Amino acid sequence: MSLTLNTPLDMHLHLRDGEMLTHIAKSSGKTFSGAIIMPNLVPPVCTKEDVLAYQERINTAMGEEVFTPYMTLFFKPSYDKAFLSSVRDTITAVKLYPAGITTNSEGGVSGFDVEELRPTLEAMSELNIPLCVHGETNGFVMDRETEFASIYERLATAFPKLKIIMEHITTRSSVDLLGKFDNLYATITLHHLLITLDDVAGGMLQPHLFCKPIAKRPEDRDALLEVALNAHPKVMFGSDSAPHPKEAKEACGCAAGVFTAPIALQVLAELFEKHDALENLQDFICTNAQNIYGVRPPSKTITLEKIPFQVPSDYNGVVPIYANQEIAYSIV
Ligand code: NCD
Ligand code: ZN
């Protein structure tokens, strides 16, 4: 059995920089037509020059692959309308991190004072630049996303024309929030559709499944599955594939991030097939994102074949999800 997917998009991707970028870029470039590229480099992507230079390094690393990097800026409350106008055509979104909440987010926002953020967010709204948000407080780890809901509500109410993307949602309460505000959207990762906290820490600790936000309860995963498998028009696939070297994961002080890019599409196909929802996969991995972001990626056809694939132990020293295990689909 074979399956054809058109122009798959990954609306939340970490490609890193330097040697890591060179090694992992094609894991995405081979299967995806484009991706929203996260700006949490060290130092973060904050200027037009940063964006253009990073975009060029990505294009170089992709080589011949047909792939559009949709660039983002790391949110700063100091961005004014003149600056945002000058970068409007170079970026697809701005990514907001609460300070210190995840990998390389130290320069993010603290406090979430709407008035302090107003000039930047109003300018983004006027320029139709979507705001992508890592929605976690620094509360108890299992409650961080739910606690952030009140901030999403404040932002969605104060800036009704601003498109706000709740990145990598992991809870039923975030799914419920989607229905309450017209301007809230969400990305969902592959791993949060597959695992719960039990898979991370229920037995021997699994560092390669450790990420922010942490995987939650079975009922949360069920809520995510429901909207993903039905290709709810306000949700789109965003892998949050976040490679770290094996030594940084298998360490005392494990880095957060799950590396899924090389097998994301194949495993999504397996998951949607298992739930008898293959007819919705195309919307989840492409059409919804095109509608929400208005992007028009280059056309790319990917054929998956129902031939078992043995996932490698690592890709240049980065351990993927399902390392050394077999998955049902191979890329032809
Ligand atoms: C991401 C990373 O490693 O950059 N880590 C993660 O656990 N998801 C950052 C992020 O998206 O939170
Ligand atoms: Zn991320």
mmCIF file of C-alpha atoms and ligand atoms in Angstrom:
data_model
loop_
_atom_site.group_PDB
_atom_site.id
_atom_site.type_symbol
_atom_site.label_atom_id
_atom_site.label_comp_id
_atom_site.label_asym_id
_atom_site.label_seq_id
_atom_site.Cartn_x
_atom_site.Cartn_y
_atom_site.Cartn_z
ATOM 1 C CA MET A 1 0.000 0.000 0.000
ATOM 2 C CA SER A 2 1.257 3.456 -0.807
ATOM 3 C CA LEU A 3 0.173 6.869 0.334
ATOM 4 C CA THR A 4 0.791 10.201 -1.369
ATOM 5 C CA LEU A 5 1.030 13.426 0.609
ATOM 6 C CA ASN A 6 1.268 16.850 -0.941
ATOM 7 C CA THR A 7 3.425 19.691 0.262
ATOM 8 C CA PRO A 8 3.760 18.715 3.939
ATOM 9 C CA LEU A 9 4.462 21.607 6.300
ATOM 10 C CA ASP A 10 5.992 21.612 9.758
ATOM 11 C CA MET A 11 4.781 24.744 11.543
ATOM 12 C CA HIS A 12 7.249 24.575 14.479
ATOM 13 C CA LEU A 13 10.793 23.400 13.852
ATOM 14 C CA HIS A 14 14.217 23.836 15.456
ATOM 15 C CA LEU A 15 16.964 23.640 12.858
ATOM 16 C CA ARG A 16 19.745 24.980 15.097
ATOM 17 C CA ASP A 17 22.900 26.396 13.547
ATOM 18 C CA GLY A 18 26.485 25.538 12.606
ATOM 19 C CA GLU A 19 27.409 21.865 12.412
ATOM 20 C CA MET A 20 24.096 20.719 13.870
ATOM 21 C CA LEU A 21 22.193 22.609 11.160
ATOM 22 C CA THR A 22 24.355 21.052 8.469
ATOM 23 C CA HIS A 23 23.715 17.568 9.864
ATOM 24 C CA ILE A 24 19.994 17.723 10.520
ATOM 25 C CA ALA A 25 18.567 20.140 7.902
ATOM 26 C CA LYS A 26 17.846 17.445 5.348
ATOM 27 C CA SER A 27 15.936 15.327 7.891
ATOM 28 C CA SER A 28 13.232 17.955 7.401
ATOM 29 C CA GLY A 29 14.109 18.945 3.835
ATOM 30 C CA LYS A 30 13.578 15.447 2.476
ATOM 31 C CA THR A 31 9.984 15.171 3.652
ATOM 32 C CA PHE A 32 8.675 18.673 4.258
ATOM 33 C CA SER A 33 8.051 21.435 1.778
ATOM 34 C CA GLY A 34 8.602 24.132 4.373
ATOM 35 C CA ALA A 35 8.633 24.880 8.072
ATOM 36 C CA ILE A 36 8.288 27.691 10.574
ATOM 37 C CA ILE A 37 11.836 28.060 11.869
ATOM 38 C CA MET A 38 12.274 28.778 15.560
ATOM 39 C CA PRO A 39 14.562 31.709 16.452
ATOM 40 C CA ASN A 40 15.984 30.413 19.771
ATOM 41 C CA LEU A 41 19.597 30.331 18.649
ATOM 42 C CA VAL A 42 22.417 31.556 20.884
ATOM 43 C CA PRO A 43 22.176 34.541 20.581
ATOM 44 C CA PRO A 44 18.531 34.605 19.402
ATOM 45 C CA VAL A 45 17.401 35.856 15.976
ATOM 46 C CA CYS A 46 16.457 39.481 16.703
ATOM 47 C CA THR A 47 17.353 41.654 13.702
ATOM 48 C CA LYS A 48 16.643 41.680 9.997
ATOM 49 C CA GLU A 49 20.308 40.882 9.367
ATOM 50 C CA ASP A 50 20.071 37.882 11.742
ATOM 51 C CA VAL A 51 17.012 36.600 9.888
ATOM 52 C CA LEU A 52 18.503 36.969 6.426
ATOM 53 C CA ALA A 53 21.830 35.444 7.396
ATOM 54 C CA TYR A 54 20.177 32.490 9.165
ATOM 55 C CA GLN A 55 17.850 31.940 6.216
ATOM 56 C CA GLU A 56 20.841 31.768 3.931
ATOM 57 C CA ARG A 57 22.628 29.255 6.168
ATOM 58 C CA ILE A 58 19.465 27.122 6.177
ATOM 59 C CA ASN A 59 19.165 27.261 2.392
ATOM 60 C CA THR A 60 22.812 26.260 2.058
ATOM 61 C CA ALA A 61 22.328 23.328 4.452
ATOM 62 C CA MET A 62 19.230 22.178 2.517
ATOM 63 C CA GLY A 63 21.229 21.907 -0.721
ATOM 64 C CA GLU A 64 18.977 20.683 -3.534
ATOM 65 C CA GLU A 65 15.939 19.979 -1.353
ATOM 66 C CA VAL A 66 12.784 21.916 -2.219
ATOM 67 C CA PHE A 67 12.141 23.578 1.132
ATOM 68 C CA THR A 68 10.996 27.019 2.279
ATOM 69 C CA PRO A 69 12.212 28.166 5.675
ATOM 70 C CA TYR A 70 9.492 30.438 7.074
ATOM 71 C CA MET A 71 11.561 32.680 9.298
ATOM 72 C CA THR A 72 10.662 34.098 12.696
ATOM 73 C CA LEU A 73 12.028 36.729 15.048
ATOM 74 C CA PHE A 74 12.553 36.238 18.779
ATOM 75 C CA PHE A 75 9.984 38.544 20.415
ATOM 76 C CA LYS A 76 11.249 41.659 22.190
ATOM 77 C CA PRO A 77 8.910 44.293 23.683
ATOM 78 C CA SER A 78 11.214 46.884 22.135
ATOM 79 C CA TYR A 79 10.173 46.058 18.538
ATOM 80 C CA ASP A 80 8.351 49.105 17.206
ATOM 81 C CA LYS A 81 6.204 49.566 14.145
ATOM 82 C CA ALA A 82 9.004 50.987 12.018
ATOM 83 C CA PHE A 83 11.207 48.002 12.752
ATOM 84 C CA LEU A 84 8.408 45.481 12.231
ATOM 85 C CA SER A 85 7.438 47.145 8.934
ATOM 86 C CA SER A 86 11.023 46.852 7.778
ATOM 87 C CA VAL A 87 11.105 43.086 8.470
ATOM 88 C CA ARG A 88 7.524 42.324 7.412
ATOM 89 C CA ASP A 89 8.524 40.700 4.127
ATOM 90 C CA THR A 90 11.399 38.695 5.611
ATOM 91 C CA ILE A 91 9.501 36.950 8.404
ATOM 92 C CA THR A 92 6.354 34.862 8.728
ATOM 93 C CA ALA A 93 5.831 35.231 12.476
ATOM 94 C CA VAL A 94 7.314 36.441 15.750
ATOM 95 C CA LYS A 95 7.915 33.893 18.514
ATOM 96 C CA LEU A 96 7.339 34.870 22.119
ATOM 97 C CA TYR A 97 9.018 32.929 24.938
ATOM 98 C CA PRO A 98 8.475 33.542 28.630
ATOM 99 C CA ALA A 99 11.970 34.265 30.016
ATOM 100 C CA GLY A 100 13.902 31.130 30.914
ATOM 101 C CA ILE A 101 11.016 28.713 30.330
ATOM 102 C CA THR A 102 12.789 26.439 27.838
ATOM 103 C CA THR A 103 15.988 25.937 25.833
ATOM 104 C CA ASN A 104 17.653 29.277 24.963
ATOM 105 C CA SER A 105 14.770 31.480 26.089
ATOM 106 C CA GLU A 106 16.632 33.574 28.667
ATOM 107 C CA GLY A 107 16.010 36.798 26.718
ATOM 108 C CA GLY A 108 12.240 36.256 26.678
ATOM 109 C CA VAL A 109 9.388 38.135 28.318
ATOM 110 C CA SER A 110 8.798 38.326 32.051
ATOM 111 C CA GLY A 111 5.662 39.597 33.701
ATOM 112 C CA PHE A 112 3.270 39.717 30.735
ATOM 113 C CA ASP A 113 2.108 43.249 31.334
ATOM 114 C CA VAL A 114 -0.275 43.836 28.421
ATOM 115 C CA GLU A 115 0.405 47.582 28.461
ATOM 116 C CA GLU A 116 4.135 47.011 28.164
ATOM 117 C CA LEU A 117 3.592 44.657 25.219
ATOM 118 C CA ARG A 118 0.882 46.775 23.592
ATOM 119 C CA PRO A 119 2.939 48.864 21.137
ATOM 120 C CA THR A 120 4.652 45.784 19.687
ATOM 121 C CA LEU A 121 1.541 43.620 19.579
ATOM 122 C CA GLU A 122 -0.605 46.389 18.106
ATOM 123 C CA ALA A 123 1.964 46.937 15.386
ATOM 124 C CA MET A 124 2.069 43.199 14.670
ATOM 125 C CA SER A 125 -1.700 43.123 14.515
ATOM 126 C CA GLU A 126 -1.789 46.041 12.054
ATOM 127 C CA LEU A 127 0.912 44.460 9.917
ATOM 128 C CA ASN A 128 -0.810 41.058 10.101
ATOM 129 C CA ILE A 129 2.216 39.316 11.625
ATOM 130 C CA PRO A 130 1.165 36.226 13.610
ATOM 131 C CA LEU A 131 2.395 35.804 17.183
ATOM 132 C CA CYS A 132 3.618 32.311 18.094
ATOM 133 C CA VAL A 133 3.696 31.702 21.838
ATOM 134 C CA HIS A 134 5.391 29.184 24.105
ATOM 135 C CA GLY A 135 2.541 29.142 26.612
ATOM 136 C CA GLU A 136 3.921 28.060 29.974
ATOM 137 C CA THR A 137 4.212 29.830 33.318
ATOM 138 C CA ASN A 138 6.971 28.928 35.764
ATOM 139 C CA GLY A 139 4.504 27.204 38.096
ATOM 140 C CA PHE A 140 4.307 23.488 38.884
ATOM 141 C CA VAL A 141 5.460 21.643 35.793
ATOM 142 C CA MET A 142 2.191 19.779 35.095
ATOM 143 C CA ASP A 143 0.132 22.983 35.494
ATOM 144 C CA ARG A 144 2.254 25.464 33.570
ATOM 145 C CA GLU A 145 0.267 25.365 30.362
ATOM 146 C CA THR A 146 -3.113 25.492 32.082
ATOM 147 C CA GLU A 147 -1.930 28.437 34.193
ATOM 148 C CA PHE A 148 -0.890 30.236 31.024
ATOM 149 C CA ALA A 149 -4.499 30.164 29.751
ATOM 150 C CA SER A 150 -5.309 33.435 31.513
ATOM 151 C CA ILE A 151 -2.451 35.120 29.632
ATOM 152 C CA TYR A 152 -3.730 33.749 26.318
ATOM 153 C CA GLU A 153 -7.179 35.098 27.229
ATOM 154 C CA ARG A 154 -5.774 38.528 28.028
ATOM 155 C CA LEU A 155 -3.785 38.685 24.801
ATOM 156 C CA ALA A 156 -6.614 37.344 22.642
ATOM 157 C CA THR A 157 -9.037 39.889 24.121
ATOM 158 C CA ALA A 158 -6.687 42.888 24.034
ATOM 159 C CA PHE A 159 -5.592 42.215 20.423
ATOM 160 C CA PRO A 160 -8.605 40.689 18.678
ATOM 161 C CA LYS A 161 -7.114 41.021 15.181
ATOM 162 C CA LEU A 162 -3.747 39.500 16.132
ATOM 163 C CA LYS A 163 -3.371 35.862 15.087
ATOM 164 C CA ILE A 164 -2.060 34.039 18.146
ATOM 165 C CA ILE A 165 -0.661 30.551 17.722
ATOM 166 C CA MET A 166 -0.575 28.496 20.904
ATOM 167 C CA GLU A 167 2.513 26.443 20.186
ATOM 168 C CA HIS A 168 2.786 22.704 20.943
ATOM 169 C CA ILE A 169 -0.371 22.458 23.051
ATOM 170 C CA THR A 170 -0.463 19.492 25.425
ATOM 171 C CA THR A 171 -3.656 19.754 27.459
ATOM 172 C CA ARG A 172 -7.398 19.398 27.159
ATOM 173 C CA SER A 173 -7.797 22.901 28.590
ATOM 174 C CA SER A 174 -5.754 24.363 25.705
ATOM 175 C CA VAL A 175 -7.953 22.497 23.230
ATOM 176 C CA ASP A 176 -11.000 24.007 24.951
ATOM 177 C CA LEU A 177 -9.484 27.492 24.764
ATOM 178 C CA LEU A 178 -9.321 27.233 20.963
ATOM 179 C CA GLY A 179 -13.090 27.331 20.807
ATOM 180 C CA LYS A 180 -13.360 30.459 22.939
ATOM 181 C CA PHE A 181 -11.447 32.998 20.845
ATOM 182 C CA ASP A 182 -11.573 33.473 17.079
ATOM 183 C CA ASN A 183 -7.954 34.614 16.978
ATOM 184 C CA LEU A 184 -6.417 31.620 18.799
ATOM 185 C CA TYR A 185 -4.882 28.756 16.806
ATOM 186 C CA ALA A 186 -2.595 25.893 17.797
ATOM 187 C CA THR A 187 0.184 23.602 16.684
ATOM 188 C CA ILE A 188 0.383 20.019 17.902
ATOM 189 C CA THR A 189 3.519 17.886 17.873
ATOM 190 C CA LEU A 190 3.810 14.234 16.934
ATOM 191 C CA HIS A 191 5.187 13.183 20.309
ATOM 192 C CA HIS A 192 2.328 14.753 22.274
ATOM 193 C CA LEU A 193 -0.081 12.686 20.174
ATOM 194 C CA LEU A 194 1.859 9.544 21.077
ATOM 195 C CA ILE A 195 3.123 9.722 24.639
ATOM 196 C CA THR A 196 2.057 10.708 28.146
ATOM 197 C CA LEU A 197 4.143 11.486 31.216
ATOM 198 C CA ASP A 198 4.120 7.762 31.915
ATOM 199 C CA ASP A 199 6.246 7.124 28.837
ATOM 200 C CA VAL A 200 8.753 9.739 30.004
ATOM 201 C CA ALA A 201 9.025 8.962 33.700
ATOM 202 C CA GLY A 202 6.688 6.071 34.563
ATOM 203 C CA GLY A 203 9.411 3.455 34.271
ATOM 204 C CA MET A 204 13.103 4.046 33.726
ATOM 205 C CA LEU A 205 13.577 7.695 32.832
ATOM 206 C CA GLN A 206 13.528 8.261 29.060
ATOM 207 C CA PRO A 207 15.628 11.347 28.350
ATOM 208 C CA HIS A 208 14.904 11.304 24.625
ATOM 209 C CA LEU A 209 11.201 11.836 25.376
ATOM 210 C CA PHE A 210 11.829 14.731 27.757
ATOM 211 C CA CYS A 211 10.663 18.052 26.358
ATOM 212 C CA LYS A 212 8.922 21.314 27.186
ATOM 213 C CA PRO A 213 6.022 21.316 27.641
ATOM 214 C CA ILE A 214 6.271 17.947 29.367
ATOM 215 C CA ALA A 215 3.865 15.261 28.093
ATOM 216 C CA LYS A 216 0.706 15.197 30.207
ATOM 217 C CA ARG A 217 -2.112 12.805 31.102
ATOM 218 C CA PRO A 218 -3.930 10.235 28.933
ATOM 219 C CA GLU A 219 -7.055 12.422 28.866
ATOM 220 C CA ASP A 220 -4.974 15.345 27.577
ATOM 221 C CA ARG A 221 -3.469 13.197 24.837
ATOM 222 C CA ASP A 222 -6.979 12.020 23.911
ATOM 223 C CA ALA A 223 -8.119 15.634 23.546
ATOM 224 C CA LEU A 224 -5.160 16.411 21.276
ATOM 225 C CA LEU A 225 -5.801 13.281 19.225
ATOM 226 C CA GLU A 226 -9.418 14.218 18.769
ATOM 227 C CA VAL A 227 -8.675 17.604 17.190
ATOM 228 C CA ALA A 228 -5.645 16.389 15.209
ATOM 229 C CA LEU A 229 -7.328 13.293 13.760
ATOM 230 C CA ASN A 230 -10.344 15.385 12.805
ATOM 231 C CA ALA A 231 -8.044 18.060 11.359
ATOM 232 C CA HIS A 232 -9.811 20.765 13.344
ATOM 233 C CA PRO A 233 -9.337 23.846 11.101
ATOM 234 C CA LYS A 234 -7.581 25.818 13.874
ATOM 235 C CA VAL A 235 -4.880 23.202 14.487
ATOM 236 C CA MET A 236 -1.871 22.354 12.384
ATOM 237 C CA PHE A 237 1.084 20.062 12.627
ATOM 238 C CA GLY A 238 4.205 21.536 14.216
ATOM 239 C CA SER A 239 6.757 18.887 15.123
ATOM 240 C CA ASP A 240 8.784 20.940 17.629
ATOM 241 C CA SER A 241 11.540 18.587 16.515
ATOM 242 C CA ALA A 242 14.350 19.846 18.765
ATOM 243 C CA PRO A 243 17.669 18.067 18.283
ATOM 244 C CA HIS A 244 20.271 17.991 21.032
ATOM 245 C CA PRO A 245 23.517 15.992 20.953
ATOM 246 C CA LYS A 246 23.217 12.576 22.589
ATOM 247 C CA GLU A 247 25.588 13.698 25.387
ATOM 248 C CA ALA A 248 23.290 16.619 26.266
ATOM 249 C CA LYS A 249 20.274 14.292 26.552
ATOM 250 C CA GLU A 250 21.899 11.362 28.323
ATOM 251 C CA ALA A 251 23.260 13.617 31.029
ATOM 252 C CA CYS A 252 22.713 14.748 34.552
ATOM 253 C CA GLY A 253 20.656 17.810 33.615
ATOM 254 C CA CYS A 254 18.991 16.501 30.459
ATOM 255 C CA ALA A 255 18.272 19.082 27.730
ATOM 256 C CA ALA A 256 14.595 19.416 26.770
ATOM 257 C CA GLY A 257 13.583 18.474 23.241
ATOM 258 C CA VAL A 258 12.485 15.442 21.214
ATOM 259 C CA PHE A 259 14.024 14.832 17.785
ATOM 260 C CA THR A 260 11.289 13.625 15.427
ATOM 261 C CA ALA A 261 11.934 15.271 12.052
ATOM 262 C CA PRO A 262 13.278 12.263 10.080
ATOM 263 C CA ILE A 263 10.284 10.035 10.805
ATOM 264 C CA ALA A 264 7.521 12.491 11.696
ATOM 265 C CA LEU A 265 5.529 12.128 8.496
ATOM 266 C CA GLN A 266 5.800 8.330 8.414
ATOM 267 C CA VAL A 267 4.665 7.969 12.030
ATOM 268 C CA LEU A 268 1.822 10.472 11.537
ATOM 269 C CA ALA A 269 0.602 8.319 8.647
ATOM 270 C CA GLU A 270 0.751 5.223 10.847
ATOM 271 C CA LEU A 271 -1.140 7.005 13.624
ATOM 272 C CA PHE A 272 -3.853 8.425 11.369
ATOM 273 C CA GLU A 273 -4.262 5.024 9.713
ATOM 274 C CA LYS A 274 -4.579 3.275 13.073
ATOM 275 C CA HIS A 275 -7.412 5.663 13.958
ATOM 276 C CA ASP A 276 -9.055 5.360 10.559
ATOM 277 C CA ALA A 277 -8.465 9.055 9.854
ATOM 278 C CA LEU A 278 -6.092 9.020 6.879
ATOM 279 C CA GLU A 279 -8.479 11.201 4.881
ATOM 280 C CA ASN A 280 -7.760 14.064 7.329
ATOM 281 C CA LEU A 281 -3.982 13.830 7.320
ATOM 282 C CA GLN A 282 -3.508 16.172 4.372
ATOM 283 C CA ASP A 283 -5.450 18.938 6.130
ATOM 284 C CA PHE A 284 -3.519 18.459 9.371
ATOM 285 C CA ILE A 285 -0.102 18.560 7.707
ATOM 286 C CA CYS A 286 -0.758 21.187 5.057
ATOM 287 C CA THR A 287 -4.126 22.733 4.245
ATOM 288 C CA ASN A 288 -4.913 24.105 7.705
ATOM 289 C CA ALA A 289 -1.483 25.724 7.944
ATOM 290 C CA GLN A 290 -1.886 27.290 4.507
ATOM 291 C CA ASN A 291 -5.244 28.711 5.542
ATOM 292 C CA ILE A 292 -4.088 29.989 8.913
ATOM 293 C CA TYR A 293 -0.765 31.491 7.824
ATOM 294 C CA GLY A 294 -1.669 32.240 4.201
ATOM 295 C CA VAL A 295 1.612 30.648 3.071
ATOM 296 C CA ARG A 296 1.971 29.188 -0.411
ATOM 297 C CA PRO A 297 4.814 26.676 -0.231
ATOM 298 C CA PRO A 298 6.391 25.072 -3.296
ATOM 299 C CA SER A 299 4.544 21.955 -4.337
ATOM 300 C CA LYS A 300 6.192 18.713 -3.262
ATOM 301 C CA THR A 301 4.863 15.171 -3.462
ATOM 302 C CA ILE A 302 5.923 12.605 -0.871
ATOM 303 C CA THR A 303 5.112 8.939 -1.322
ATOM 304 C CA LEU A 304 5.040 6.652 1.678
ATOM 305 C CA GLU A 305 5.078 2.898 1.214
ATOM 306 C CA LYS A 306 3.834 0.357 3.761
ATOM 307 C CA ILE A 307 7.302 -1.133 4.114
ATOM 308 C CA PRO A 308 8.731 -1.446 7.639
ATOM 309 C CA PHE A 309 11.542 0.981 8.396
ATOM 310 C CA GLN A 310 14.148 0.381 11.061
ATOM 311 C CA VAL A 311 14.780 3.742 12.752
ATOM 312 C CA PRO A 312 18.545 4.316 13.141
ATOM 313 C CA SER A 313 20.112 4.545 16.604
ATOM 314 C CA ASP A 314 21.115 8.134 15.833
ATOM 315 C CA TYR A 315 21.486 10.716 13.090
ATOM 316 C CA ASN A 316 24.968 12.192 13.389
ATOM 317 C CA GLY A 317 24.911 11.816 17.157
ATOM 318 C CA VAL A 318 21.284 12.919 17.669
ATOM 319 C CA VAL A 319 18.956 10.184 18.935
ATOM 320 C CA PRO A 320 15.498 10.232 17.312
ATOM 321 C CA ILE A 321 12.199 9.121 18.803
ATOM 322 C CA TYR A 322 11.753 5.351 18.186
ATOM 323 C CA ALA A 323 15.521 4.830 17.825
ATOM 324 C CA ASN A 324 16.288 1.186 16.934
ATOM 325 C CA GLN A 325 12.586 0.410 16.598
ATOM 326 C CA GLU A 326 10.525 -0.425 13.559
ATOM 327 C CA ILE A 327 7.878 1.876 12.117
ATOM 328 C CA ALA A 328 5.291 0.855 9.516
ATOM 329 C CA TYR A 329 5.970 3.310 6.687
ATOM 330 C CA SER A 330 9.026 4.097 4.587
ATOM 331 C CA ILE A 331 9.590 7.080 2.313
ATOM 332 C CA VAL A 332 9.928 5.992 -1.285
HETATM 333 C C1 NCD B 1 12.996 23.300 22.443
HETATM 334 C C2 NCD B 1 14.486 23.413 22.108
HETATM 335 O O1 NCD B 1 15.241 22.492 22.434
HETATM 336 O O2 NCD B 1 14.872 24.402 21.499
HETATM 337 N N1 NCD B 1 12.839 22.310 23.473
HETATM 338 C C3 NCD B 1 11.708 21.620 23.771
HETATM 339 O O3 NCD B 1 11.710 20.890 24.762
HETATM 340 N N2 NCD B 1 10.619 21.700 23.024
HETATM 341 C C4 NCD B 1 12.461 24.624 22.828
HETATM 342 C C5 NCD B 1 10.953 24.674 22.902
HETATM 343 O O4 NCD B 1 10.262 24.672 21.892
HETATM 344 O O5 NCD B 1 10.437 24.700 24.020
HETATM 345 ZN ZN ZN B 2 10.033 24.403 20.071
#
